[in-house]
Amino acid sequence: MSALPASLDARLAALLGDGWRTDPAERLTYGYDNSRREAMPDGVALPRDRDQVVELVRACRGFRVPIVARGRGTNTTGAAVPIAGGVVVSFERMDRILDIRPGDRCAVVEPGVINGDLQAALAPHGLFWPPDPTSAAFSTVGGNLACNAGGPRAVKYGASRDNVLALTAVTGAGELIVCGSATTKGATGYDLQRLLVGSEGTLALIVEATLRLTPKPTARRALRVIYRDVASAARGVARLMAQPVTPSMLEFMDTQAVRLARDVGGADLPTDAGALLMIEADGEPHMLDAAIAALAAAANGDGLVALDDAPDEAARGKLWAARKALSPALRTLAAGKINEDVVVPVSRIPELVDGVQAIARAASLPIVCFGHAGNGNLHVNILYAPGDASQCERADAALSQVFALTVSLGGTLSGEHGIGLAKRDFMPQAVAAPTLALMRQLKAAFDPDGILNPGKLLP
Amino acid sequence: MSALPASLDARLAALLGDGWRTDPAERLTYGYDNSRREAMPDGVALPRDRDQVVELVRACRGFRVPIVARGRGTNTTGAAVPIAGGVVVSFERMDRILDIRPGDRCAVVEPGVINGDLQAALAPHGLFWPPDPTSAAFSTVGGNLACNAGGPRAVKYGASRDNVLALTAVTGAGELIVCGSATTKGATGYDLQRLLVGSEGTLALIVEATLRLTPKPTARRALRVIYRDVASAARGVARLMAQPVTPSMLEFMDTQAVRLARDVGGADLPTDAGALLMIEADGEPHMLDAAIAALAAAANGDGLVALDDAPDEAARGKLWAARKALSPALRTLAAGKINEDVVVPVSRIPELVDGVQAIARAASLPIVCFGHAGNGNLHVNILYAPGDASQCERADAALSQVFALTVSLGGTLSGEHGIGLAKRDFMPQAVAAPTLALMRQLKAAFDPDGILNPGKLLP
């Protein structure tokens, strides 16, 4: 039983044919994302083209029915959960790569294209699209753009927002807008395409994207650097980011993460390892030696315990083993995990990690930090037993303290996961009231009736 | 005699002290920019801090008096000309570099800092801020941001919009907003800072900017490549942009520009030169050989006439002589010059140049194209005699045709100069009506009474 007005139901059925679903069992599968939250939509639309999207937005607007855009639901913040009911618009049928233009370093795609499928299609051209979230094999380009997805490569190549040239989208008023152009430079009016990136479906539905591509480096090489403590590793990060060879990845593990990878995950790490950096360089093979030498020199400094170079892919795999052992080890430690992705200026990483450990001690809960150090973007994992009310309460309090600490260090709530539902109520901590008020006014300009993903991003 | 209400005049005098100017001779010097347009403001404000900016905007808003932000007036589009009178706000007294943080790769500056002064302050830290407009020695960071200034380095390092982390600004409602954070990643609400970049003072006045810095390469090396014709050079550009070594500059001169540099400017160029590329690589000295070899290999192809490598700075200067000879040569050819900076996808450069030459023939006027080929951003120079009514008319018609051609090739009006007054009325050619309408609504959200730089950017 859908709660939609019968005439809207009939209109969408006529518009979308078998792309209109109201069966409860089917609706249910479009009601959750990777946040483990869920809510039942009243209908699911699978449009085939932009005209159908325009028509369905106009139809829903006529009845003030909410619309929630959906890629593949890999989001961790609840941004794709239809908490106000209404219509979920899944872009799974708009999944064509429309054009790949190597000389222009761009590709034109529909929003439902899977990130990994795009990369496979680009590989023969020697090109790639930089955003590489962990979900890349399953998540869509549209979803990546809606959430400004990043990943480890962002330290060198930027996140989704840095890799888009133009977007075609349908606003909450049902207007088709074309933002930007397929050019790498532009000073023609307001930059609407980068505003849409990261807006989590609250401003407009993306129906076509022109992506900025980068030539794919033909080789890569990794360093694993072990430090005595977090402060030494963080000084290494600052040195690495202040010299001219930008690493293609610069990943960090704090003391808790190192211990967990070694003691629980079985990684081969010395007992005096207090922190770890995984550093990668990419480029042309004949340039890599020099790049790795520059990175190793920058990584070397007070507190260094060991520096291992991986000359080939097999050795690279061995070095990454410690990082790979971490996630399963985390799961064995506690059933409940709050995984946040706060971001601070690189120089403030030691204060963030120290402060987080103080919060952990006060809460009597383990907190493990690792992530994309080159961007100051750390995944803070608060571990707790979901069945224990006291632990749940302390975990929630710790999370709030982590956000307050982050903001006090000049950082912000999210580096790459977004706000969605999970962090919505923390927005006033990070964004001043007049700026938030302006964001609400912009939302109203794009979506006058507030039908696009209501209740997300803005408190 | 200022046309301002006496009470506003008194209030601004009390607020700003000697930073409030109403003497006509002084006002006049703030009434023009590099577009050669001019208009008399009713007063000139030289605020010392953000609080004064907030107060002055609120005061002006109370009387619906226009406000035009001004850096150093190097803009070429009339964006800084106070066509509706009102108050010009010059940021010359807000010119402090507040912080340079090498480990965070960022600097915090007031808007009145001169681009060149910032670069000088960054040099000892081995860092630079990428935007390098021709005006860099005189233009301000605030002006660069307001207009999304680029320059030749943008092909590798991006334009102003790509090199800003956070902005503090005062909206037309007199609200102080803080957009973004001093982090290289962010997924916390709407991206307002990149929206402000390129908005030409129509949305808010920037009072502080946190800039993204890049480690300064310690060496550079240039190639000059001469081709038989424009099509061969353009194929070279496409090959260069499709391989992994991104040049730090990739400048182009068309047949007319080459001929002018040789026959009028005296540059040493062969008579069969139909087009020219200046290519530069930068990086660490021990990596440059490999980079230059990769660029030379990509530049080499059908239609190549000569490829010269500059192993040192003296030789580099000689290779650049042809480009440097061009601007004075242009001036000798005609007193009037319309210099536009259209941008097209790189692969469409040959069609753009061919089409422009057809327009030149039909108009019986010389048109010379050169510019930043790696971004498809060409400076189209229409030459005419300002005293000749027929030539003026034909030049205007040719300009309109150049814009139409550019848009038909998937390009847009401006790559780096902006819209201002000069291209405002061409906006509907480049931006569809619903998108323009949305831009107007965004403007209204930032500036409800339309007092910020009225008549600019939006038609």
PDB file of N, CA and C in Angstrom, chain B residues 142-188:
ATOM      1  N   GLY B 142      42.176  39.307  -3.897  1.00  0.00           N
ATOM      2  CA  GLY B 142      40.715  39.452  -3.879  1.00  0.00           C
ATOM      3  C   GLY B 142      40.154  39.611  -5.278  1.00  0.00           C
ATOM      4  N   GLY B 143      40.814  40.430  -6.084  1.00  0.00           N
ATOM      5  CA  GLY B 143      40.385  40.605  -7.472  1.00  0.00           C
ATOM      6  C   GLY B 143      40.549  39.324  -8.272  1.00  0.00           C
ATOM      7  N   ASN B 144      41.665  38.646  -8.074  1.00  0.00           N
ATOM      8  CA  ASN B 144      41.889  37.364  -8.757  1.00  0.00           C
ATOM      9  C   ASN B 144      40.763  36.394  -8.432  1.00  0.00           C
ATOM     10  N   LEU B 145      40.383  36.332  -7.148  1.00  0.00           N
ATOM     11  CA  LEU B 145      39.318  35.410  -6.739  1.00  0.00           C
ATOM     12  C   LEU B 145      37.973  35.858  -7.304  1.00  0.00           C
ATOM     13  N   ALA B 146      37.701  37.154  -7.230  1.00  0.00           N
ATOM     14  CA  ALA B 146      36.408  37.653  -7.704  1.00  0.00           C
ATOM     15  C   ALA B 146      36.196  37.323  -9.176  1.00  0.00           C
ATOM     16  N   CYS B 147      37.293  37.294  -9.947  1.00  0.00           N
ATOM     17  CA  CYS B 147      37.178  37.072 -11.388  1.00  0.00           C
ATOM     18  C   CYS B 147      37.634  35.681 -11.811  1.00  0.00           C
ATOM     19  N   ASN B 148      37.979  34.818 -10.866  1.00  0.00           N
ATOM     20  CA  ASN B 148      38.515  33.489 -11.184  1.00  0.00           C
ATOM     21  C   ASN B 148      39.674  33.604 -12.170  1.00  0.00           C
ATOM     22  N   ALA B 149      40.638  34.451 -11.841  1.00  0.00           N
ATOM     23  CA  ALA B 149      41.780  34.682 -12.723  1.00  0.00           C
ATOM     24  C   ALA B 149      42.554  33.386 -12.945  1.00  0.00           C
ATOM     25  N   GLY B 150      43.095  33.256 -14.142  1.00  0.00           N
ATOM     26  CA  GLY B 150      43.879  32.070 -14.485  1.00  0.00           C
ATOM     27  C   GLY B 150      45.298  32.453 -14.833  1.00  0.00           C
ATOM     28  N   GLY B 151      45.674  32.188 -16.074  1.00  0.00           N
ATOM     29  CA  GLY B 151      47.036  32.434 -16.532  1.00  0.00           C
ATOM     30  C   GLY B 151      47.581  31.161 -17.149  1.00  0.00           C
ATOM     31  N   PRO B 152      48.797  31.237 -17.720  1.00  0.00           N
ATOM     32  CA  PRO B 152      49.328  30.063 -18.432  1.00  0.00           C
ATOM     33  C   PRO B 152      49.519  28.834 -17.551  1.00  0.00           C
ATOM     34  N   ARG B 153      49.830  29.015 -16.266  1.00  0.00           N
ATOM     35  CA  ARG B 153      50.077  27.849 -15.417  1.00  0.00           C
ATOM     36  C   ARG B 153      48.828  27.029 -15.126  1.00  0.00           C
ATOM     37  N   ALA B 154      47.647  27.613 -15.436  1.00  0.00           N
ATOM     38  CA  ALA B 154      46.388  26.940 -15.073  1.00  0.00           C
ATOM     39  C   ALA B 154      46.287  25.550 -15.696  1.00  0.00           C
ATOM     40  N   VAL B 155      46.941  25.323 -16.817  1.00  0.00           N
ATOM     41  CA  VAL B 155      46.847  24.015 -17.471  1.00  0.00           C
ATOM     42  C   VAL B 155      47.307  22.902 -16.540  1.00  0.00           C
ATOM     43  N   LYS B 156      48.275  23.194 -15.683  1.00  0.00           N
ATOM     44  CA  LYS B 156      48.750  22.182 -14.738  1.00  0.00           C
ATOM     45  C   LYS B 156      48.190  22.392 -13.327  1.00  0.00           C
ATOM     46  N   TYR B 157      48.060  23.656 -12.916  1.00  0.00           N
ATOM     47  CA  TYR B 157      47.769  23.939 -11.505  1.00  0.00           C
ATOM     48  C   TYR B 157      46.366  24.473 -11.245  1.00  0.00           C
ATOM     49  N   GLY B 158      45.574  24.687 -12.303  1.00  0.00           N
ATOM     50  CA  GLY B 158      44.223  25.210 -12.102  1.00  0.00           C
ATOM     51  C   GLY B 158      44.192  26.722 -11.984  1.00  0.00           C
ATOM     52  N   ALA B 159      42.986  27.279 -12.010  1.00  0.00           N
ATOM     53  CA  ALA B 159      42.779  28.725 -11.897  1.00  0.00           C
ATOM     54  C   ALA B 159      42.486  29.066 -10.431  1.00  0.00           C
ATOM     55  N   SER B 160      42.051  30.292 -10.169  1.00  0.00           N
ATOM     56  CA  SER B 160      41.834  30.739  -8.781  1.00  0.00           C
ATOM     57  C   SER B 160      40.870  29.824  -8.031  1.00  0.00           C
ATOM     58  N   ARG B 161      39.781  29.443  -8.708  1.00  0.00           N
ATOM     59  CA  ARG B 161      38.753  28.620  -8.044  1.00  0.00           C
ATOM     60  C   ARG B 161      39.319  27.297  -7.542  1.00  0.00           C
ATOM     61  N   ASP B 162      40.307  26.775  -8.246  1.00  0.00           N
ATOM     62  CA  ASP B 162      40.897  25.487  -7.862  1.00  0.00           C
ATOM     63  C   ASP B 162      41.911  25.638  -6.743  1.00  0.00           C
ATOM     64  N   ASN B 163      42.183  26.862  -6.328  1.00  0.00           N
ATOM     65  CA  ASN B 163      43.247  27.100  -5.369  1.00  0.00           C
ATOM     66  C   ASN B 163      42.799  27.942  -4.187  1.00  0.00           C
ATOM     67  N   VAL B 164      41.566  27.691  -3.762  1.00  0.00           N
ATOM     68  CA  VAL B 164      41.033  28.368  -2.577  1.00  0.00           C
ATOM     69  C   VAL B 164      40.421  27.313  -1.656  1.00  0.00           C
ATOM     70  N   LEU B 165      40.664  27.438  -0.365  1.00  0.00           N
ATOM     71  CA  LEU B 165      40.122  26.483   0.598  1.00  0.00           C
ATOM     72  C   LEU B 165      38.938  27.062   1.360  1.00  0.00           C
ATOM     73  N   ALA B 166      39.036  28.325   1.737  1.00  0.00           N
ATOM     74  CA  ALA B 166      37.984  28.937   2.547  1.00  0.00           C
ATOM     75  C   ALA B 166      37.936  30.431   2.295  1.00  0.00           C
ATOM     76  N   LEU B 167      36.753  30.997   2.425  1.00  0.00           N
ATOM     77  CA  LEU B 167      36.572  32.441   2.270  1.00  0.00           C
ATOM     78  C   LEU B 167      35.689  32.968   3.394  1.00  0.00           C
ATOM     79  N   THR B 168      36.048  34.127   3.912  1.00  0.00           N
ATOM     80  CA  THR B 168      35.143  34.874   4.771  1.00  0.00           C
ATOM     81  C   THR B 168      34.670  36.059   3.940  1.00  0.00           C
ATOM     82  N   ALA B 169      33.372  36.306   3.959  1.00  0.00           N
ATOM     83  CA  ALA B 169      32.821  37.325   3.065  1.00  0.00           C
ATOM     84  C   ALA B 169      31.616  37.992   3.707  1.00  0.00           C
ATOM     85  N   VAL B 170      31.277  39.152   3.189  1.00  0.00           N
ATOM     86  CA  VAL B 170      30.107  39.888   3.664  1.00  0.00           C
ATOM     87  C   VAL B 170      29.086  39.911   2.533  1.00  0.00           C
ATOM     88  N   THR B 171      27.900  39.368   2.792  1.00  0.00           N
ATOM     89  CA  THR B 171      26.869  39.318   1.758  1.00  0.00           C
ATOM     90  C   THR B 171      26.233  40.695   1.564  1.00  0.00           C
ATOM     91  N   GLY B 172      25.399  40.780   0.552  1.00  0.00           N
ATOM     92  CA  GLY B 172      24.670  42.014   0.301  1.00  0.00           C
ATOM     93  C   GLY B 172      23.664  42.332   1.392  1.00  0.00           C
ATOM     94  N   ALA B 173      23.372  41.337   2.239  1.00  0.00           N
ATOM     95  CA  ALA B 173      22.499  41.569   3.392  1.00  0.00           C
ATOM     96  C   ALA B 173      23.295  42.046   4.601  1.00  0.00           C
ATOM     97  N   GLY B 174      24.616  42.196   4.419  1.00  0.00           N
ATOM     98  CA  GLY B 174      25.456  42.646   5.527  1.00  0.00           C
ATOM     99  C   GLY B 174      25.770  41.547   6.530  1.00  0.00           C
ATOM    100  N   GLU B 175      25.624  40.287   6.107  1.00  0.00           N
ATOM    101  CA  GLU B 175      25.939  39.165   6.990  1.00  0.00           C
ATOM    102  C   GLU B 175      27.364  38.685   6.712  1.00  0.00           C
ATOM    103  N   LEU B 176      28.093  38.399   7.791  1.00  0.00           N
ATOM    104  CA  LEU B 176      29.427  37.829   7.638  1.00  0.00           C
ATOM    105  C   LEU B 176      29.288  36.312   7.526  1.00  0.00           C
ATOM    106  N   ILE B 177      29.763  35.750   6.412  1.00  0.00           N
ATOM    107  CA  ILE B 177      29.683  34.296   6.252  1.00  0.00           C
ATOM    108  C   ILE B 177      31.091  33.719   6.156  1.00  0.00           C
ATOM    109  N   VAL B 178      31.225  32.496   6.658  1.00  0.00           N
ATOM    110  CA  VAL B 178      32.499  31.783   6.612  1.00  0.00           C
ATOM    111  C   VAL B 178      32.249  30.523   5.796  1.00  0.00           C
ATOM    112  N   CYS B 179      32.944  30.400   4.673  1.00  0.00           N
ATOM    113  CA  CYS B 179      32.657  29.322   3.734  1.00  0.00           C
ATOM    114  C   CYS B 179      33.895  28.440   3.602  1.00  0.00           C
ATOM    115  N   GLY B 180      33.708  27.139   3.803  1.00  0.00           N
ATOM    116  CA  GLY B 180      34.815  26.197   3.677  1.00  0.00           C
ATOM    117  C   GLY B 180      35.655  26.175   4.940  1.00  0.00           C
ATOM    118  N   SER B 181      36.744  25.425   4.909  1.00  0.00           N
ATOM    119  CA  SER B 181      37.671  25.338   6.038  1.00  0.00           C
ATOM    120  C   SER B 181      39.077  25.173   5.475  1.00  0.00           C
ATOM    121  N   ALA B 182      40.075  25.343   6.349  1.00  0.00           N
ATOM    122  CA  ALA B 182      41.468  25.309   5.890  1.00  0.00           C
ATOM    123  C   ALA B 182      41.935  23.869   5.695  1.00  0.00           C
ATOM    124  N   THR B 183      41.113  23.085   5.009  1.00  0.00           N
ATOM    125  CA  THR B 183      41.435  21.681   4.770  1.00  0.00           C
ATOM    126  C   THR B 183      41.291  21.417   3.281  1.00  0.00           C
ATOM    127  N   THR B 184      42.076  20.465   2.773  1.00  0.00           N
ATOM    128  CA  THR B 184      42.066  20.213   1.330  1.00  0.00           C
ATOM    129  C   THR B 184      40.948  19.278   0.915  1.00  0.00           C
ATOM    130  N   LYS B 185      40.154  18.845   1.863  1.00  0.00           N
ATOM    131  CA  LYS B 185      38.999  18.003   1.570  1.00  0.00           C
ATOM    132  C   LYS B 185      37.848  18.537   2.385  1.00  0.00           C
ATOM    133  N   GLY B 186      36.627  18.440   1.886  1.00  0.00           N
ATOM    134  CA  GLY B 186      35.493  18.892   2.666  1.00  0.00           C
ATOM    135  C   GLY B 186      34.197  18.406   2.062  1.00  0.00           C
ATOM    136  N   ALA B 187      33.331  17.846   2.894  1.00  0.00           N
ATOM    137  CA  ALA B 187      32.014  17.403   2.440  1.00  0.00           C
ATOM    138  C   ALA B 187      31.007  17.798   3.506  1.00  0.00           C
ATOM    139  N   THR B 188      31.069  19.072   3.914  1.00  0.00           N
ATOM    140  CA  THR B 188      30.255  19.580   5.019  1.00  0.00           C
ATOM    141  C   THR B 188      29.356  20.687   4.503  1.00  0.00           C
TER     142      THR B 188
END
